[in-house]
Short mmCIF file of C-alpha atoms in Angstrom, two decimals:
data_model
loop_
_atom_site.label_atom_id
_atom_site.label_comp_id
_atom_site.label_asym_id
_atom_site.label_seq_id
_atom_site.Cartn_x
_atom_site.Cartn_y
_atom_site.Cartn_z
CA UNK A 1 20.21 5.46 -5.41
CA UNK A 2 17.26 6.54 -7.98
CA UNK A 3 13.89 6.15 -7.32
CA UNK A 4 12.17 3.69 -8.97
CA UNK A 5 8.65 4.32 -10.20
CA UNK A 6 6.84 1.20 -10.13
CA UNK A 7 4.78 0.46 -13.08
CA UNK A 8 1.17 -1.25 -12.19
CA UNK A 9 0.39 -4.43 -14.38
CA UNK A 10 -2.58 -4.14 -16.72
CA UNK A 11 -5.25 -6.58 -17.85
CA UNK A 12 -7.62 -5.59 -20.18
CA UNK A 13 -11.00 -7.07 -20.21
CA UNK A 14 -13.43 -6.67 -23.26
CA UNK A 15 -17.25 -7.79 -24.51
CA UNK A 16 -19.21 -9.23 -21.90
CA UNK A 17 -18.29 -10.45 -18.75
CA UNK A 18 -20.81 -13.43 -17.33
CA UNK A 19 -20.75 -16.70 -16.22
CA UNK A 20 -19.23 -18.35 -18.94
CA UNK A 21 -16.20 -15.40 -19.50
CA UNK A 22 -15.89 -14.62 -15.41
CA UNK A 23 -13.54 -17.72 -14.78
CA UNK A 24 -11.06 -16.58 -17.36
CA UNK A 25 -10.78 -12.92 -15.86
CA UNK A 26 -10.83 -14.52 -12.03
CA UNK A 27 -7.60 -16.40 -13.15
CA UNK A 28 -6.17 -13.55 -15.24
CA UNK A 29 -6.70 -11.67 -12.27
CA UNK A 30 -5.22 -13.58 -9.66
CA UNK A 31 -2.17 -14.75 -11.75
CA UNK A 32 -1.52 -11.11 -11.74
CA UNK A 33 -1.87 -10.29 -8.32
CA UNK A 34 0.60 -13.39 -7.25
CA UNK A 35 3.29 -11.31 -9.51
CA UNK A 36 2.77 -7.55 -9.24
CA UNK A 37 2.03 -5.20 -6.32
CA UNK A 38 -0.80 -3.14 -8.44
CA UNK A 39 -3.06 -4.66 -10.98
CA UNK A 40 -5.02 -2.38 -13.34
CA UNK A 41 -8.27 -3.63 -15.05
CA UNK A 42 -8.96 -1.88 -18.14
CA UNK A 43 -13.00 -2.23 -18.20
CA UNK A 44 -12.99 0.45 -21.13
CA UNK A 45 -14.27 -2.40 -23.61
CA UNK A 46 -16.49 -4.20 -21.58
CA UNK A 47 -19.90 -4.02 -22.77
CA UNK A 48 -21.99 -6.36 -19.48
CA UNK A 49 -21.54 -7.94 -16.50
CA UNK A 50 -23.49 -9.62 -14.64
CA UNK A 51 -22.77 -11.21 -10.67
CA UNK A 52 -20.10 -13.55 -12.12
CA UNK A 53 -18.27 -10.44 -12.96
CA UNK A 54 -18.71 -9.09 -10.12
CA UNK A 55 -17.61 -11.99 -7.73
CA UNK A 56 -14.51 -12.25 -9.90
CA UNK A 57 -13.77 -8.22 -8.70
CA UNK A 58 -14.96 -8.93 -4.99
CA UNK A 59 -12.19 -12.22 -5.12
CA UNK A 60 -9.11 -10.08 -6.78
CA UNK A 61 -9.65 -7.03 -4.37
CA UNK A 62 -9.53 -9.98 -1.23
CA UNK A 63 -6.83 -11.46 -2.95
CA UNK A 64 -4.99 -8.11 -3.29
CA UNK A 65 -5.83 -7.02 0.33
CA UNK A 66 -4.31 -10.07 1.82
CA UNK A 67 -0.99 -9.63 -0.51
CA UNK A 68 -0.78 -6.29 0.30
CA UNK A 69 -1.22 -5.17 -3.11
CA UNK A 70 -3.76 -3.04 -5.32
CA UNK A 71 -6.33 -3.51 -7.94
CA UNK A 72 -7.43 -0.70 -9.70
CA UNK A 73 -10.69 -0.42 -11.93
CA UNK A 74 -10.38 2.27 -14.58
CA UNK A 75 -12.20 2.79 -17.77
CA UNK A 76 -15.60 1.49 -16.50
CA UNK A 77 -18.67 2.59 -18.62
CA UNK A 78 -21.55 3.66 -17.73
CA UNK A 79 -23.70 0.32 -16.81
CA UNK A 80 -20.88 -1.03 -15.19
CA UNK A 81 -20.88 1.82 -12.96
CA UNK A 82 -24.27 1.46 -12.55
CA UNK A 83 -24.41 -1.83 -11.44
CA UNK A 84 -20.94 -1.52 -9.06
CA UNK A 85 -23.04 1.44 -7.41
CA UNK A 86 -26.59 -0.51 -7.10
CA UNK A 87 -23.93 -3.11 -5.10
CA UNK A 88 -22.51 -0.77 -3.24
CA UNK A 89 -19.18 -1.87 -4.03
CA UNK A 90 -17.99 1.26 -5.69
CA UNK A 91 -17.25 3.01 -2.58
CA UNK A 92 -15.37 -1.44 -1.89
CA UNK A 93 -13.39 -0.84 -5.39
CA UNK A 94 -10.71 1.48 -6.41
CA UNK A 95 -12.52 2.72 -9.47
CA UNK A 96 -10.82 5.22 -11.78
CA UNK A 97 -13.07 6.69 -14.41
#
């Protein structure tokens, strides 16, 4: 039998990320994590994000935890690795750089 490499599921997020765009990437997010075992979040365009951002992150990571699966950050610039580190949830998040 081959081994099969298993191929994480990206969504890509771009421009700001507030209250009014957080809902769309807490549903992205979570349609993706009822479907695949790793979820990747391409932050590489996002430009802000404020605490709605961030609760949609804290909700996929419980959501992933309770699935058994895995959400990876990657891409994140600068002041949203800022702000994930004044919340202490980088060391909470998988983030890839």
């Amino acid at each position: 039998m081959r081994n099969q490499v298993q191929v994480p599921f990206v969504v890509r997020a771009g421009g700001e990320i507030d209250l009014d765009t957080a809902p769309y990437l807490r549903r992205a997010l979570a349609a993706a994590l009822e479907s695949h075992r790793e979820v990747v979040l391409d932050l590489s365009e996002v430009t802000f994000m404020d605490c709605a951002g961030l609760s949609a992150l804290v909700r996929a990571r419980n959501q992933a935890d309770r699935c058994g699966g895995r959400l990876i950050l990657r891409g994140a610039g600068r002041s949203v690795v800022r702000l994930l580190k004044l919340t202490g949830l980088y060391r909470r998040l998988a983030v890839e750089l």
